[in-house]
Amino acid sequence: MLLKIGGTFTEPTYKLDIRKALEAKAKQAAKKKLKKIKEQQKEKLKKKIDEKLKDKIDDELKDKLKSLFK
């Protein structure tokens, strides 16, 4: 519903307030989702790095053990 004020059509202020509130809520939800995605990516990266380090350490230990028993 548009109101004519001073020769221009505008929406009632309560509709503008509702729209602003909905936009703010959507923006906040998007920020939360983005933060959650970033945290998940960090966790995946940490796991991947830990696995690679563990594999590297295991390989080095195996090599040292082999050299000891030769």
PDB file of C-alpha atoms in Angstrom:
ATOM      1  CA  MET A   1       0.000   0.000   0.000  1.00  0.00           C
ATOM      2  CA  LEU A   2       1.458   3.333  -1.055  1.00  0.00           C
ATOM      3  CA  LEU A   3       0.657   6.652   0.555  1.00  0.00           C
ATOM      4  CA  LYS A   4       0.793   9.947  -1.262  1.00  0.00           C
ATOM      5  CA  ILE A   5       2.751  12.461   0.785  1.00  0.00           C
ATOM      6  CA  GLY A   6       3.644  15.830  -0.692  1.00  0.00           C
ATOM      7  CA  GLY A   7       3.293  14.711  -4.299  1.00  0.00           C
ATOM      8  CA  THR A   8       5.352  11.502  -3.913  1.00  0.00           C
ATOM      9  CA  PHE A   9       4.249   7.992  -3.230  1.00  0.00           C
ATOM     10  CA  THR A  10       5.855   6.337  -0.225  1.00  0.00           C
ATOM     11  CA  GLU A  11       5.280   3.188   1.767  1.00  0.00           C
ATOM     12  CA  PRO A  12       3.910   3.517   5.285  1.00  0.00           C
ATOM     13  CA  THR A  13       6.651   3.718   7.879  1.00  0.00           C
ATOM     14  CA  TYR A  14       5.588   0.513   9.636  1.00  0.00           C
ATOM     15  CA  LYS A  15       6.164  -1.427   6.393  1.00  0.00           C
ATOM     16  CA  LEU A  16       9.581   0.172   6.034  1.00  0.00           C
ATOM     17  CA  ASP A  17      10.404  -0.797   9.627  1.00  0.00           C
ATOM     18  CA  ILE A  18       9.312  -4.386   8.978  1.00  0.00           C
ATOM     19  CA  ARG A  19      11.409  -4.528   5.814  1.00  0.00           C
ATOM     20  CA  LYS A  20      14.466  -3.170   7.646  1.00  0.00           C
ATOM     21  CA  ALA A  21      13.977  -5.679  10.450  1.00  0.00           C
ATOM     22  CA  LEU A  22      13.681  -8.568   7.986  1.00  0.00           C
ATOM     23  CA  GLU A  23      16.763  -7.416   6.078  1.00  0.00           C
ATOM     24  CA  ALA A  24      18.736  -7.154   9.315  1.00  0.00           C
ATOM     25  CA  LYS A  25      17.581 -10.611  10.378  1.00  0.00           C
ATOM     26  CA  ALA A  26      18.546 -12.090   6.996  1.00  0.00           C
ATOM     27  CA  LYS A  27      21.942 -10.388   7.123  1.00  0.00           C
ATOM     28  CA  GLN A  28      22.550 -11.711  10.637  1.00  0.00           C
ATOM     29  CA  ALA A  29      21.564 -15.245   9.586  1.00  0.00           C
ATOM     30  CA  ALA A  30      23.917 -15.033   6.602  1.00  0.00           C
ATOM     31  CA  LYS A  31      26.770 -13.926   8.864  1.00  0.00           C
ATOM     32  CA  LYS A  32      26.129 -16.853  11.220  1.00  0.00           C
ATOM     33  CA  LYS A  33      26.050 -19.295   8.318  1.00  0.00           C
ATOM     34  CA  LEU A  34      29.269 -17.874   6.876  1.00  0.00           C
ATOM     35  CA  LYS A  35      30.958 -18.086  10.275  1.00  0.00           C
ATOM     36  CA  LYS A  36      29.843 -21.709  10.641  1.00  0.00           C
ATOM     37  CA  ILE A  37      31.171 -22.570   7.170  1.00  0.00           C
ATOM     38  CA  LYS A  38      34.515 -20.930   7.967  1.00  0.00           C
ATOM     39  CA  GLU A  39      34.776 -22.910  11.218  1.00  0.00           C
ATOM     40  CA  GLN A  40      34.040 -26.149   9.354  1.00  0.00           C
ATOM     41  CA  GLN A  41      36.721 -25.328   6.778  1.00  0.00           C
ATOM     42  CA  LYS A  42      39.226 -24.613   9.561  1.00  0.00           C
ATOM     43  CA  GLU A  43      38.436 -27.953  11.208  1.00  0.00           C
ATOM     44  CA  LYS A  44      38.817 -29.834   7.911  1.00  0.00           C
ATOM     45  CA  LEU A  45      42.145 -28.120   7.274  1.00  0.00           C
ATOM     46  CA  LYS A  46      43.375 -28.925  10.798  1.00  0.00           C
ATOM     47  CA  LYS A  47      42.417 -32.589  10.363  1.00  0.00           C
ATOM     48  CA  LYS A  48      44.145 -32.760   6.984  1.00  0.00           C
ATOM     49  CA  ILE A  49      47.327 -31.176   8.373  1.00  0.00           C
ATOM     50  CA  ASP A  50      47.298 -33.475  11.413  1.00  0.00           C
ATOM     51  CA  GLU A  51      46.942 -36.544   9.189  1.00  0.00           C
ATOM     52  CA  LYS A  52      49.806 -35.445   6.942  1.00  0.00           C
ATOM     53  CA  LEU A  53      52.053 -34.745   9.933  1.00  0.00           C
ATOM     54  CA  LYS A  54      51.158 -38.076  11.491  1.00  0.00           C
ATOM     55  CA  ASP A  55      51.934 -39.905   8.243  1.00  0.00           C
ATOM     56  CA  LYS A  56      55.239 -38.075   7.885  1.00  0.00           C
ATOM     57  CA  ILE A  57      56.249 -38.863  11.471  1.00  0.00           C
ATOM     58  CA  ASP A  58      55.250 -42.512  11.027  1.00  0.00           C
ATOM     59  CA  ASP A  59      57.338 -42.759   7.859  1.00  0.00           C
ATOM     60  CA  GLU A  60      60.362 -41.228   9.588  1.00  0.00           C
ATOM     61  CA  LEU A  61      60.013 -43.607  12.543  1.00  0.00           C
ATOM     62  CA  LYS A  62      59.755 -46.603  10.230  1.00  0.00           C
ATOM     63  CA  ASP A  63      62.883 -45.503   8.382  1.00  0.00           C
ATOM     64  CA  LYS A  64      64.803 -45.084  11.654  1.00  0.00           C
ATOM     65  CA  LEU A  65      63.669 -48.492  12.900  1.00  0.00           C
ATOM     66  CA  LYS A  66      64.696 -50.122   9.628  1.00  0.00           C
ATOM     67  CA  SER A  67      68.119 -48.507   9.814  1.00  0.00           C
ATOM     68  CA  LEU A  68      68.563 -49.714  13.409  1.00  0.00           C
ATOM     69  CA  PHE A  69      67.789 -53.334  12.580  1.00  0.00           C
ATOM     70  CA  LYS A  70      69.971 -53.554   9.462  1.00  0.00           C
TER      71      LYS A  70
END
